[in-house]
Amino acid sequence: MEREPAGHSARHMAELTSLIQADGGTVVETLTLKVRTPNSSTLLGSGQISRLGEAAEKCNADVVVVNRELNPQQQRNIETVIDQRRIIDRTRLIIDIFARHASSREGKLEVEDALLRYMLPRLTGKGIVMSQTGGGVGTRGPGETKLEMDKRRIKERLGRNKQLIETMKKQRLVQHGRRNRTGIPLVSLVGYTSAGKSTLLNTFTGAGVRSSENLFTTLDPISRKLHLENGNYAIITDTVGFIDDLPIQLIKAFRTTLEDVAKSDLLLLVVDVSKPDYEDDIRVVRNVLGEIDADKIATIYVFNKADKIDNSISLKSLTNMYGRSILVSALQGTGIEELKNMILMELMLKKHGSDIRDNNELYGTV
Ligand SMILES: Nc1nc2c(ncn2[C@@H]2O[C@H](COP(=O)(O)OP(=O)(O)OP(=O)(O)O)[C@@H](O)[C@H]2O)c(=O)[nH]1
Ligand SMILES: [Mg+2]
């Protein structure tokens, strides 16, 4: 089910379909409903809920996905009307996909963090919540209701997760060669999910990272050495992709990962230029970068999947619009050497200011 406004309806519906597929589902029916004045307790009007129920009944859907965040009351009320079917909202769907793809202990903890934050305002006190999150048996404090106890235990668990995530982050930094002390430059791949960040990392370094057409394939950050000319090198990190309305719970949960992006010397903002709405993707990515204080970092716009476009998009117009830009095909390897040269130039500029002619060495040789 689509949300308002109707302007970007096709983009949102196509993306919702991809999200459902990434969560292992199949879309059997779509319905676009205009919500002019959202009803605070049901979001939709009663006639709209009936239409939704009938459509779900007709195609025998197991789950109804609503493409916006529902508050707990709206969710319960819609569920009551549309009997026998699970209703999930966009936020829960994205958290579920993250849960499927998290593989490291850190990633799993981050997803649990997001799920707990999502559940906190949705607790009913019926006692099902803690069993879903794997909590142990606790005792109720004096005068504490079941609901208060569940809330307290979730908050305690969030606090414990935060400490564990911090500890793991420190270990990760140590493992990655005490980068700050050695002054090796850090380059981060950022971009909309499925833009081709992991494919680019593989082409650059032969990293063998999993890439797929599914959204949010990569969650755990992966760092590799990127060899540049004259024996120079940088550390390049592939990280979680962004999306329109990335749930705030996930931004909070992935804060340690995103903090690493904010510490980069250079960002490669990877764009799938073969998407008709790639400009919207760039806007979304720039917004998230702003939220994590990474929007002032030097950026090269890497327009990827150039093998899929005709000649209507020129590098000149992209450069005019976005600044430092390059057209590449990470899959076919075109433009990659040129991109490496651009990276070296940018890093030298950052280290030596504009006077780079006498400093053709970046950080020593390997
Ligand atoms: N035609 C074409 N396809 C590409 C290119 N680069 C990546 N792809 C495809 O695009 C899809 C997504 O690529 P990934 O590298 O997994 O994208 P990602 O940005 O890492 O995505 P997430 O980790 O899911 O956020 C895969 O099916 C790739 O094969 C390219 O240059 N040309
Ligand atoms: Mg990836």
PDB file of C-alpha atoms and ligand atoms in Angstrom, residues 193-199 211-218 241 304-305 307-308 329-331, ligand 1:
ATOM      1  CA  THR A 193      21.303   0.651  -1.597  1.00  0.00           C
ATOM      2  CA  SER A 194      22.102  -1.404  -4.722  1.00  0.00           C
ATOM      3  CA  ALA A 195      24.091   1.408  -6.363  1.00  0.00           C
ATOM      4  CA  GLY A 196      27.040  -0.971  -6.797  1.00  0.00           C
ATOM      5  CA  LYS A 197      29.286  -0.116  -3.819  1.00  0.00           C
ATOM      6  CA  SER A 198      30.329  -3.716  -3.139  1.00  0.00           C
ATOM      7  CA  THR A 199      30.866  -4.420  -6.839  1.00  0.00           C
ATOM      8  CA  SER A 211      26.942  -8.293  -4.180  1.00  0.00           C
ATOM      9  CA  SER A 212      23.403  -8.929  -5.367  1.00  0.00           C
ATOM     10  CA  GLU A 213      20.418  -7.217  -6.877  1.00  0.00           C
ATOM     11  CA  ASN A 214      18.662  -7.427  -3.505  1.00  0.00           C
ATOM     12  CA  LEU A 215      18.497  -4.273  -1.422  1.00  0.00           C
ATOM     13  CA  PHE A 216      20.695  -4.066   1.704  1.00  0.00           C
ATOM     14  CA  THR A 217      23.010  -6.941   0.809  1.00  0.00           C
ATOM     15  CA  THR A 218      25.844  -5.303   2.771  1.00  0.00           C
ATOM     16  CA  GLY A 241      23.468   1.494   1.870  1.00  0.00           C
ATOM     17  CA  ASN A 304      28.040   3.700 -11.907  1.00  0.00           C
ATOM     18  CA  LYS A 305      26.384   1.228 -14.305  1.00  0.00           C
ATOM     19  CA  ASP A 307      27.203   0.240 -19.377  1.00  0.00           C
ATOM     20  CA  LYS A 308      23.423   0.437 -19.022  1.00  0.00           C
ATOM     21  CA  SER A 329      31.047   0.547 -14.869  1.00  0.00           C
ATOM     22  CA  ALA A 330      32.128  -1.319 -11.753  1.00  0.00           C
ATOM     23  CA  LEU A 331      30.918  -4.535 -13.353  1.00  0.00           C
TER      24      LEU A 331
HETATM   25  N1  LIG B   1      25.057  -3.400 -15.312  1.00  0.00           N
HETATM   26  C1  LIG B   1      25.733  -3.168 -14.195  1.00  0.00           C
HETATM   27  N2  LIG B   1      25.343  -3.713 -13.042  1.00  0.00           N
HETATM   28  C2  LIG B   1      26.047  -3.415 -11.910  1.00  0.00           C
HETATM   29  C3  LIG B   1      27.186  -2.564 -11.948  1.00  0.00           C
HETATM   30  N3  LIG B   1      27.657  -2.459 -10.678  1.00  0.00           N
HETATM   31  C4  LIG B   1      26.849  -3.224  -9.910  1.00  0.00           C
HETATM   32  N4  LIG B   1      25.885  -3.816 -10.649  1.00  0.00           N
HETATM   33  C5  LIG B   1      24.821  -4.741 -10.179  1.00  0.00           C
HETATM   34  O1  LIG B   1      23.971  -4.027  -9.275  1.00  0.00           O
HETATM   35  C6  LIG B   1      23.521  -4.882  -8.226  1.00  0.00           C
HETATM   36  C7  LIG B   1      23.861  -4.256  -6.879  1.00  0.00           C
HETATM   37  O2  LIG B   1      25.266  -4.234  -6.728  1.00  0.00           O
HETATM   38  P1  LIG B   1      25.966  -4.227  -5.279  1.00  0.00           P
HETATM   39  O3  LIG B   1      27.417  -4.079  -5.505  1.00  0.00           O
HETATM   40  O4  LIG B   1      25.508  -5.387  -4.457  1.00  0.00           O
HETATM   41  O5  LIG B   1      25.350  -2.890  -4.688  1.00  0.00           O
HETATM   42  P2  LIG B   1      25.561  -2.248  -3.239  1.00  0.00           P
HETATM   43  O6  LIG B   1      25.593  -0.775  -3.437  1.00  0.00           O
HETATM   44  O7  LIG B   1      26.723  -2.873  -2.557  1.00  0.00           O
HETATM   45  O8  LIG B   1      24.170  -2.648  -2.543  1.00  0.00           O
HETATM   46  P3  LIG B   1      23.799  -2.940  -0.992  1.00  0.00           P
HETATM   47  O9  LIG B   1      24.958  -3.581  -0.317  1.00  0.00           O
HETATM   48  O10 LIG B   1      22.634  -3.870  -1.118  1.00  0.00           O
HETATM   49  O11 LIG B   1      23.417  -1.616  -0.427  1.00  0.00           O
HETATM   50  C8  LIG B   1      24.190  -6.243  -8.457  1.00  0.00           C
HETATM   51  O12 LIG B   1      23.261  -7.079  -9.123  1.00  0.00           O
HETATM   52  C9  LIG B   1      25.386  -5.894  -9.347  1.00  0.00           C
HETATM   53  O13 LIG B   1      25.793  -6.955 -10.212  1.00  0.00           O
HETATM   54  C10 LIG B   1      27.584  -2.002 -13.205  1.00  0.00           C
HETATM   55  O14 LIG B   1      28.548  -1.252 -13.340  1.00  0.00           O
HETATM   56  N5  LIG B   1      26.814  -2.335 -14.279  1.00  0.00           N
END
